[in-house]
């Protein structure tokens, strides 16, 4: 797997994971909110119901004590009847009693030690079902008349007691079964419900186990409130566990993970496609730019060759004039010989054979010129370097000779081949020869000389062009291969920069130095053509 592909996959997986985690967090948060809202709603409802029922108890207390305040037996009977109907209608009221706190006056009352007085019961509904009031007697007697007080009883009951107005010794007590304060259908199965009075538990109903099986993900939610009643300060507590399966439902999570996976994959695929398109666009643009640059360089090289041909033309013309003149006089002599009475065929043939050789040489020179000035796309192929040097020497030889400059060749004995375009290599050498000739002429060097040497150096070929001129000026060195750098009045400064471009294009390099004994020395290094393995 490529680095780019691996990176794209990793980004895709990271995106997917981030989306799934975000969904899980969102899901947990919204579920928690929903469960919390539900708990608060139910808690408020229960609070209201219990408060209403506590108010009902207060109302019963008020009406019954008012009725029982009088000690007339008829009133007592009426009070009993009301008590009975209250007990019937309200199952949570476990028991009602009208008691007398005056144990001395009571019939059947026994003298009791302090703190353990007997309580004389006047009415008890249902009969015999009441709680033992003896321990509460002192507390009830100490109550403010007309005020309802609550006491925790046994088995989840609490007692409400109210003393009648003076001078009566009566007190009304009702026992309320806190377990029936709420109807079964009103109790939430999913919450742990507790009711407490004076820090003592009246009701403790754990949540239904089946409501949530998985271990909890978050701490339980709580609803706490105290009932709005002056007499019954009951605390209501609801505790709701936060099971994982309710906070983070598995099916939607899997569904979302699958969708997010598809979306991430599609996004990754689209991004890769776009990157691939951009990359191919870029490489197309680069290839186009490279082609354009090469085209321009080829144009420049051609223009430079055509320009240089002008300089060579007079030398070449001179080179051609001599053989042509010799061929003419030899042909005229042959014509004369042919017109004799006994023509000397041997001499005529000899003259014609020399003419053929000379004509071929002239033809080769013209072909060389035509090839050099041709405008065709460069093709680097394995080329013999010595042949290239010989070609350019032949092309420039006449011009150099005319200018009185000696051209010395020192060629490697073996055939050295490099992957180059022969015409472009000739052009490089021609530029170096022209520069050397210009330097020699401008310095008016005595015995001016240009030497070209070819040699092998391991897997490389070196072509060295040196002259015995003034050498390269020290300040010229840094800019030598930059375009438009020239020290000549009529120079363009393009020769060496073109050389560098053409040489670098075939993976070679060109360096300049001054020889210790004077004169400039340019060294071209080219990689040798690799020998093909026999297949
Ligand atoms: N053999 C040399 N001896 C001394 N100086 C040289 C030699 N060859 C090049 N130079 C210096 O390098 C400069 C740049 O050469 P380059 O061939 O790039 O441009 P040019 O010859 O000035 O102009 P153009 O080649 O475009 O006609 C020359 O102007 C010259 O100062
Ligand atoms: Mg030049």
XYZ file of C-alpha atoms and ligand atoms in Angstrom:
567
model
C 0.000 0.000 0.000
C 1.452 3.380 -0.980
C 2.082 6.035 1.643
C -0.590 8.304 0.145
C -3.192 5.537 0.172
C -2.337 4.569 3.763
C -2.637 8.217 4.812
C -6.015 8.524 3.080
C -7.224 5.364 4.846
C -6.013 6.619 8.216
C -7.752 9.965 7.678
C -10.940 8.127 6.651
C -10.834 5.903 9.753
C -10.084 8.878 12.025
C -13.042 10.791 10.534
C -15.288 7.786 10.991
C -14.180 7.270 14.598
C -14.668 10.959 15.370
C -18.188 10.845 13.876
C -19.107 7.676 15.830
C -17.751 9.093 19.103
C -19.596 12.386 18.487
C -22.802 10.454 17.828
C -22.316 8.337 20.991
C -21.710 11.451 23.113
C -24.726 13.188 21.575
C -26.850 10.078 22.086
C -25.809 9.719 25.752
C -26.390 13.409 26.397
C -29.858 13.504 24.822
C -30.874 10.242 26.561
C -29.638 11.559 29.893
C -31.618 14.731 29.304
C -34.743 12.762 28.404
C -34.461 10.388 31.397
C -33.768 13.353 33.681
C -36.803 15.267 32.368
C -39.000 12.215 32.850
C -37.728 11.768 36.425
C -38.360 15.426 37.225
C -41.889 15.287 35.753
C -42.812 12.138 37.688
C -41.153 13.537 40.834
C -43.217 16.734 40.618
C -46.417 14.732 40.085
C -45.731 12.521 43.126
C -44.845 15.574 45.170
C -48.169 17.155 44.238
C -50.181 13.965 44.961
C -48.576 13.417 48.372
C -49.001 17.098 49.241
C -52.712 16.913 48.352
C -53.118 13.796 50.452
C -51.300 15.351 53.403
C -53.674 18.310 53.141
C -56.613 15.881 53.184
C -55.247 14.361 56.403
C -55.051 17.820 57.944
C -58.633 18.458 56.882
C -59.815 15.206 58.477
C -57.988 16.118 61.651
C -59.624 19.538 61.772
C -63.165 18.349 61.126
C -62.986 15.302 63.411
C -61.510 17.155 66.404
C -64.130 19.850 65.990
C -66.823 17.209 66.041
C -65.357 15.321 68.994
C -64.624 18.331 71.095
C -67.805 17.972 73.017
C -68.060 15.084 75.411
C -71.723 14.388 74.839
C -72.209 10.699 74.023
C -74.348 11.589 71.014
C -71.496 13.616 69.564
C -69.164 10.740 70.265
C -71.389 8.392 68.270
C -71.492 10.822 65.370
C -67.724 11.164 65.566
C -67.310 7.393 65.467
C -69.514 7.145 62.391
C -67.507 9.795 60.563
C -64.302 8.051 61.581
C -65.607 4.779 60.244
C -66.529 6.290 56.907
C -63.143 8.008 56.668
C -61.392 4.666 57.367
C -63.525 3.000 54.728
C -62.929 5.573 52.031
C -59.243 6.105 52.632
C -57.346 2.809 52.805
C -54.103 4.683 53.577
C -55.675 5.806 56.881
C -54.939 2.669 58.838
C -56.518 3.628 62.081
C -58.250 6.523 63.935
C -58.684 7.074 67.625
C -60.121 9.643 69.976
C -58.267 9.411 73.261
C -58.358 11.104 76.636
C -55.077 12.234 78.117
C -56.603 12.562 81.616
C -55.585 9.186 83.057
C -56.684 10.057 86.622
C -60.296 10.601 85.626
C -60.371 7.652 83.300
C -62.318 4.530 84.063
C -60.114 1.527 84.103
C -57.040 3.685 83.847
C -54.162 2.606 85.991
C -51.642 4.806 87.708
C -48.553 4.636 85.662
C -44.981 5.694 86.364
C -43.917 8.999 84.817
C -43.261 8.668 81.100
C -45.353 5.543 80.815
C -48.911 6.823 81.440
C -51.774 4.877 80.072
C -53.939 6.499 77.433
C -57.679 6.024 77.698
C -59.172 5.324 74.317
C -62.651 6.688 73.742
C -63.095 5.714 70.082
C -60.963 3.378 68.090
C -61.570 2.563 64.410
C -61.112 -0.225 63.581
C -61.587 -1.486 67.066
C -58.468 -3.005 68.635
C -56.280 -2.223 65.625
C -54.554 0.797 67.064
C -50.926 1.392 67.854
C -49.594 1.629 71.363
C -49.923 5.285 72.192
C -48.462 5.096 75.702
C -44.900 6.143 74.608
C -46.367 9.162 72.786
C -48.657 10.293 75.558
C -46.296 12.889 77.066
C -45.406 14.214 73.641
C -49.066 14.610 72.694
C -49.886 16.206 76.003
C -47.036 18.659 75.390
C -48.489 19.589 71.996
C -49.930 23.005 71.414
C -53.707 22.718 71.286
C -55.179 22.853 67.773
C -51.859 22.061 66.100
C -51.241 18.803 64.249
C -47.981 16.933 65.006
C -46.624 13.871 63.220
C -44.833 10.892 64.807
C -43.164 7.948 63.138
C -44.920 4.706 63.947
C -44.310 1.059 63.130
C -44.531 -0.761 59.761
C -44.292 2.321 57.565
C -46.956 4.187 59.460
C -46.899 7.664 60.845
C -49.310 9.094 63.365
C -50.926 12.497 63.328
C -52.090 13.824 66.659
C -54.149 16.916 67.563
C -55.374 18.043 70.917
C -58.863 19.439 71.332
C -59.358 22.996 72.532
C -59.401 23.604 76.309
C -60.808 22.498 78.617
C -61.148 19.163 76.826
C -58.508 16.447 77.495
C -59.313 14.726 74.224
C -56.862 14.239 71.448
C -57.408 12.841 67.992
C -54.830 10.453 66.550
C -54.849 8.966 63.080
C -52.324 6.509 61.726
C -51.397 6.760 58.064
C -49.886 3.917 56.141
C -47.200 5.669 54.082
C -46.963 2.660 51.750
C -50.451 3.581 50.506
C -49.769 7.283 50.142
C -49.271 6.485 46.470
C -51.427 4.059 44.480
C -49.405 1.178 42.918
C -50.012 2.576 39.417
C -48.698 5.965 40.508
C -45.348 4.547 41.600
C -42.656 4.528 38.890
C -41.181 1.040 38.466
C -37.904 2.364 37.096
C -36.944 4.487 40.113
C -35.978 3.728 43.675
C -38.608 5.519 45.776
C -38.129 6.448 49.418
C -40.309 8.441 51.800
C -38.791 9.610 55.057
C -40.109 11.515 58.066
C -37.795 12.954 60.690
C -34.890 11.085 59.044
C -36.675 7.759 59.518
C -37.621 5.687 56.555
C -41.317 5.113 55.993
C -41.205 3.590 52.524
C -38.250 2.075 50.657
C -39.266 0.708 47.238
C -36.293 -0.344 45.073
C -36.573 -0.015 41.293
C -37.818 -2.913 39.267
C -34.731 -5.000 38.262
C -36.073 -5.672 34.778
C -36.112 -1.952 33.979
C -32.425 -2.004 33.026
C -30.058 -4.993 32.916
C -26.742 -3.521 31.641
C -24.280 -1.960 34.107
C -24.811 1.776 34.590
C -22.809 4.187 32.395
C -23.297 7.312 34.493
C -24.076 8.042 38.143
C -27.816 7.737 38.947
C -30.098 10.761 38.618
C -31.925 11.972 41.774
C -35.108 13.876 42.508
C -35.472 15.147 46.073
C -38.249 17.247 47.565
C -40.090 17.824 50.821
C -43.869 17.725 50.852
C -45.692 21.051 51.179
C -47.381 20.424 54.507
C -46.896 22.108 57.857
C -47.774 18.942 59.752
C -46.230 16.227 57.560
C -42.664 17.099 56.557
C -42.264 13.979 54.425
C -39.194 13.853 52.183
C -39.665 12.271 48.773
C -36.629 10.792 47.032
C -36.539 9.204 43.578
C -33.304 7.688 42.275
C -32.987 6.578 38.686
C -30.101 4.384 37.509
C -28.481 5.245 34.146
C -28.190 1.867 32.397
C -25.960 1.778 29.321
C -28.579 0.261 27.050
C -30.940 3.173 27.701
C -28.283 5.878 27.370
C -26.613 4.376 24.327
C -29.043 2.239 22.352
C -27.020 -0.280 20.347
C -29.077 -0.428 17.156
C -29.010 3.290 16.284
C -25.299 3.346 17.137
C -24.549 0.461 14.768
C -26.752 2.053 12.097
C -24.988 5.370 12.448
C -21.527 3.729 12.469
C -22.368 1.910 9.226
C -23.650 5.107 7.576
C -20.698 7.158 8.806
C -18.346 4.432 7.534
C -19.939 4.621 4.085
C -19.867 8.417 4.100
C -16.183 8.489 5.208
C -15.301 5.971 2.543
C -17.160 7.963 -0.115
C -15.501 11.200 1.040
C -12.073 9.577 1.048
C -12.695 8.140 -2.389
C -13.853 11.526 -3.729
C -10.820 13.293 -2.208
C -8.466 10.724 -3.679
C -10.099 11.055 -7.067
C -9.775 14.836 -6.901
C -6.131 14.574 -5.814
C -5.443 12.132 -8.656
C -7.107 14.468 -11.183
C -5.145 17.445 -9.821
C -1.919 15.431 -9.904
C -2.460 14.351 -13.480
C -3.398 17.954 -14.409
C -0.217 19.160 -12.740
C 1.965 16.577 -14.445
C 0.296 17.385 -17.796
C 0.978 21.074 -17.226
C 4.546 20.325 -16.207
C 5.059 18.124 -19.251
C 3.617 20.873 -21.458
C 5.880 23.460 -19.839
C 8.885 21.159 -20.269
C 8.013 20.553 -23.916
C 7.609 24.296 -24.469
C 10.942 24.990 -22.801
C 12.687 22.356 -24.890
C 11.073 23.748 -28.011
C 12.318 27.244 -27.123
C 15.785 25.935 -26.318
C 15.898 24.048 -29.607
C 14.826 27.230 -31.415
C 17.510 29.215 -29.626
C 20.126 26.557 -30.362
C 19.107 26.541 -34.007
C 19.166 30.329 -34.258
C 22.593 30.325 -32.646
C 23.873 27.685 -35.129
C 22.493 29.576 -38.109
C 24.145 32.719 -36.776
C 27.470 30.907 -36.335
C 27.264 29.551 -39.869
C 27.709 33.132 -41.119
C 31.095 33.266 -39.419
C 32.072 29.886 -40.859
C 30.814 30.662 -44.357
C 33.862 32.574 -45.600
C 36.290 29.910 -44.354
C 34.190 27.154 -45.924
C 33.848 29.079 -49.160
C 37.621 29.351 -49.221
C 37.892 25.639 -48.433
C 35.606 24.829 -51.370
C 37.127 27.296 -53.845
C 40.493 25.541 -53.912
C 39.265 22.023 -54.821
C 36.772 23.487 -57.294
C 39.542 25.442 -59.074
C 41.780 22.364 -59.063
C 38.905 20.199 -60.342
C 38.241 22.713 -63.139
C 41.825 22.786 -64.374
C 42.093 18.990 -64.056
C 38.884 18.544 -66.056
C 40.100 20.990 -68.746
C 43.372 19.026 -68.967
C 41.418 15.760 -69.263
C 39.258 17.278 -72.048
C 42.445 18.282 -73.876
C 43.901 14.772 -73.434
C 40.706 13.221 -74.730
C 40.920 15.415 -77.892
C 44.450 14.148 -78.800
C 44.884 11.685 -81.673
C 45.967 8.973 -79.293
C 44.342 9.910 -75.983
C 46.164 8.678 -72.871
C 43.286 6.906 -71.160
C 45.419 6.200 -68.059
C 46.075 9.927 -67.443
C 42.433 10.866 -68.125
C 41.206 8.237 -65.643
C 43.701 9.420 -63.032
C 42.470 13.044 -63.399
C 38.849 11.966 -63.192
C 39.469 9.786 -60.110
C 41.096 12.714 -58.278
C 38.150 14.902 -59.288
C 35.674 12.344 -57.906
C 37.525 12.295 -54.552
C 37.646 16.084 -54.396
C 33.962 16.401 -55.339
C 33.040 13.905 -52.608
C 35.031 15.869 -50.046
C 33.331 19.088 -51.095
C 29.972 17.330 -50.978
C 30.718 16.063 -47.471
C 31.604 19.538 -46.314
C 28.345 20.919 -47.699
C 26.387 18.074 -46.070
C 28.105 18.864 -42.766
C 27.052 22.508 -43.115
C 23.521 21.572 -44.008
C 23.263 19.120 -41.102
C 24.698 21.634 -38.664
C 22.290 24.356 -39.723
C 19.320 21.977 -39.886
C 16.345 22.556 -37.624
C 15.245 19.213 -36.334
C 14.281 17.887 -32.925
C 17.329 16.699 -30.956
C 17.535 12.923 -30.378
C 20.066 11.700 -27.814
C 21.453 8.352 -29.062
C 24.725 6.551 -28.315
C 27.221 8.618 -30.341
C 30.992 8.309 -30.817
C 32.519 11.379 -29.199
C 35.666 11.312 -31.329
C 33.519 11.491 -34.507
C 31.694 14.541 -33.143
C 34.986 16.277 -32.369
C 36.307 15.395 -35.840
C 33.143 16.781 -37.475
C 33.313 20.142 -35.685
C 37.054 20.322 -36.350
C 36.379 19.832 -40.050
C 33.623 22.450 -39.983
C 35.626 25.091 -38.124
C 39.120 24.141 -39.343
C 39.102 26.416 -42.404
C 37.856 29.415 -40.377
C 40.495 28.902 -37.664
C 43.174 28.458 -40.284
C 42.113 31.710 -41.905
C 42.429 33.433 -38.503
C 45.870 31.913 -37.980
C 44.808 29.706 -35.059
C 46.141 26.181 -34.764
C 43.656 23.443 -33.843
C 45.226 20.453 -32.107
C 43.281 17.234 -31.526
C 44.292 14.679 -28.920
C 41.700 11.930 -29.179
C 41.278 8.823 -27.000
C 42.343 5.721 -28.893
C 39.222 3.739 -27.903
C 35.734 4.501 -29.159
C 33.941 6.483 -26.444
C 30.202 6.666 -26.685
C 27.738 8.881 -24.836
C 23.959 9.273 -25.195
C 23.893 12.679 -26.871
C 22.498 14.421 -29.918
C 25.516 14.791 -32.239
C 24.490 18.178 -33.679
C 23.922 19.647 -30.197
C 27.300 18.331 -29.016
C 28.939 19.865 -32.080
C 27.237 23.136 -31.203
C 28.596 23.010 -27.633
C 32.118 22.418 -28.918
C 31.678 25.095 -31.569
C 30.717 27.667 -28.883
C 33.806 26.781 -26.842
C 36.018 26.991 -29.955
C 34.502 30.373 -30.908
C 35.039 31.742 -27.383
C 38.639 30.502 -27.374
C 39.266 32.005 -30.822
C 37.731 35.341 -29.705
C 39.939 35.382 -26.582
C 43.065 34.516 -28.587
C 42.337 37.218 -31.150
C 41.470 39.916 -28.624
C 44.691 39.228 -26.657
C 46.720 38.936 -29.876
C 48.359 35.839 -28.446
C 51.540 34.779 -30.146
C 51.240 31.268 -31.706
C 47.529 31.027 -30.809
C 46.381 27.482 -30.252
C 43.216 25.606 -29.355
C 43.554 22.006 -28.143
C 40.713 19.507 -27.859
C 41.287 16.335 -25.906
C 38.973 13.363 -25.352
C 39.581 10.712 -22.713
C 37.831 8.100 -20.635
C 37.615 8.440 -16.876
C 35.933 5.396 -15.387
C 32.280 5.456 -16.377
C 32.632 9.003 -17.670
C 34.008 10.735 -20.732
C 35.884 14.016 -20.536
C 36.185 16.456 -23.414
C 38.633 19.251 -22.622
C 38.821 22.418 -24.735
C 41.746 24.662 -23.800
C 43.461 27.641 -25.350
C 46.643 29.543 -24.660
C 44.863 32.906 -24.484
C 44.567 35.343 -21.552
C 42.311 33.054 -19.491
C 38.937 33.920 -17.899
C 38.797 37.144 -15.886
C 38.435 36.463 -12.149
C 35.248 38.547 -11.847
C 33.689 36.649 -14.782
C 33.797 33.248 -13.088
C 30.631 33.519 -10.904
C 28.429 34.584 -13.838
C 30.112 32.655 -16.632
C 27.200 30.295 -17.334
C 24.435 32.828 -16.681
C 22.468 33.957 -19.715
C 23.395 37.411 -21.113
C 26.715 37.605 -19.282
C 29.346 38.845 -21.718
C 32.507 40.897 -21.663
C 32.422 41.392 -25.421
C 31.151 44.505 -27.173
C 29.292 42.435 -29.767
C 28.562 39.412 -27.543
C 25.106 38.227 -26.515
C 26.323 36.255 -23.526
C 24.270 33.218 -24.585
C 27.009 30.818 -25.731
C 28.040 29.278 -22.392
C 24.533 29.265 -20.894
C 23.316 27.328 -23.944
C 26.289 24.937 -23.539
C 25.325 24.314 -19.887
C 21.641 23.734 -20.805
C 22.457 21.258 -23.582
C 25.039 19.365 -21.493
C 22.853 19.150 -18.376
C 19.964 17.857 -20.460
C 22.017 14.709 -21.201
C 23.038 14.371 -17.528
C 26.473 15.846 -18.072
C 28.249 18.877 -16.594
C 30.568 21.601 -17.770
C 33.239 23.341 -15.679
C 35.602 26.215 -16.398
C 39.046 26.960 -14.978
C 42.225 28.721 -15.932
C 45.203 26.495 -16.685
C 48.264 27.057 -14.431
C 50.355 28.080 -17.437
C 47.654 30.519 -18.664
C 44.676 30.149 -20.964
C 41.114 29.014 -20.333
C 40.202 25.388 -19.919
C 36.629 24.047 -20.271
C 35.910 20.437 -19.259
C 32.756 18.613 -20.331
C 31.911 15.420 -18.429
C 29.394 12.960 -19.890
C 28.188 9.589 -18.615
C 29.312 6.759 -20.905
C 26.619 4.802 -22.725
C 25.992 1.646 -20.737
C 26.758 -1.507 -22.655
C 23.580 -3.462 -23.257
C 23.475 -6.838 -21.539
C 23.342 -9.539 -24.220
C 19.809 -10.886 -24.066
N 38.140 30.888 -23.670
C 37.822 32.000 -22.990
N 38.776 32.836 -22.521
C 38.488 33.922 -21.836
N 37.209 34.317 -21.510
C 36.211 33.534 -21.938
C 36.433 32.333 -22.682
N 35.242 31.761 -22.949
C 34.314 32.569 -22.403
N 34.881 33.645 -21.804
C 34.184 34.713 -21.083
O 32.849 34.298 -20.843
C 31.916 35.257 -21.328
C 30.609 34.583 -21.693
O 30.796 33.750 -22.811
P 29.550 33.379 -23.673
O 29.980 32.439 -24.736
O 28.476 32.917 -22.786
O 29.080 34.744 -24.260
P 29.843 35.634 -25.380
O 30.810 34.795 -26.051
O 30.262 36.853 -24.680
O 28.604 35.973 -26.331
P 27.949 34.971 -27.390
O 28.550 33.618 -27.165
O 26.495 34.993 -27.020
O 28.231 35.508 -28.702
C 32.625 35.901 -22.430
O 32.113 37.183 -22.698
C 34.039 35.937 -21.918
O 34.252 37.044 -21.070
Mg 30.451 32.868 -26.834
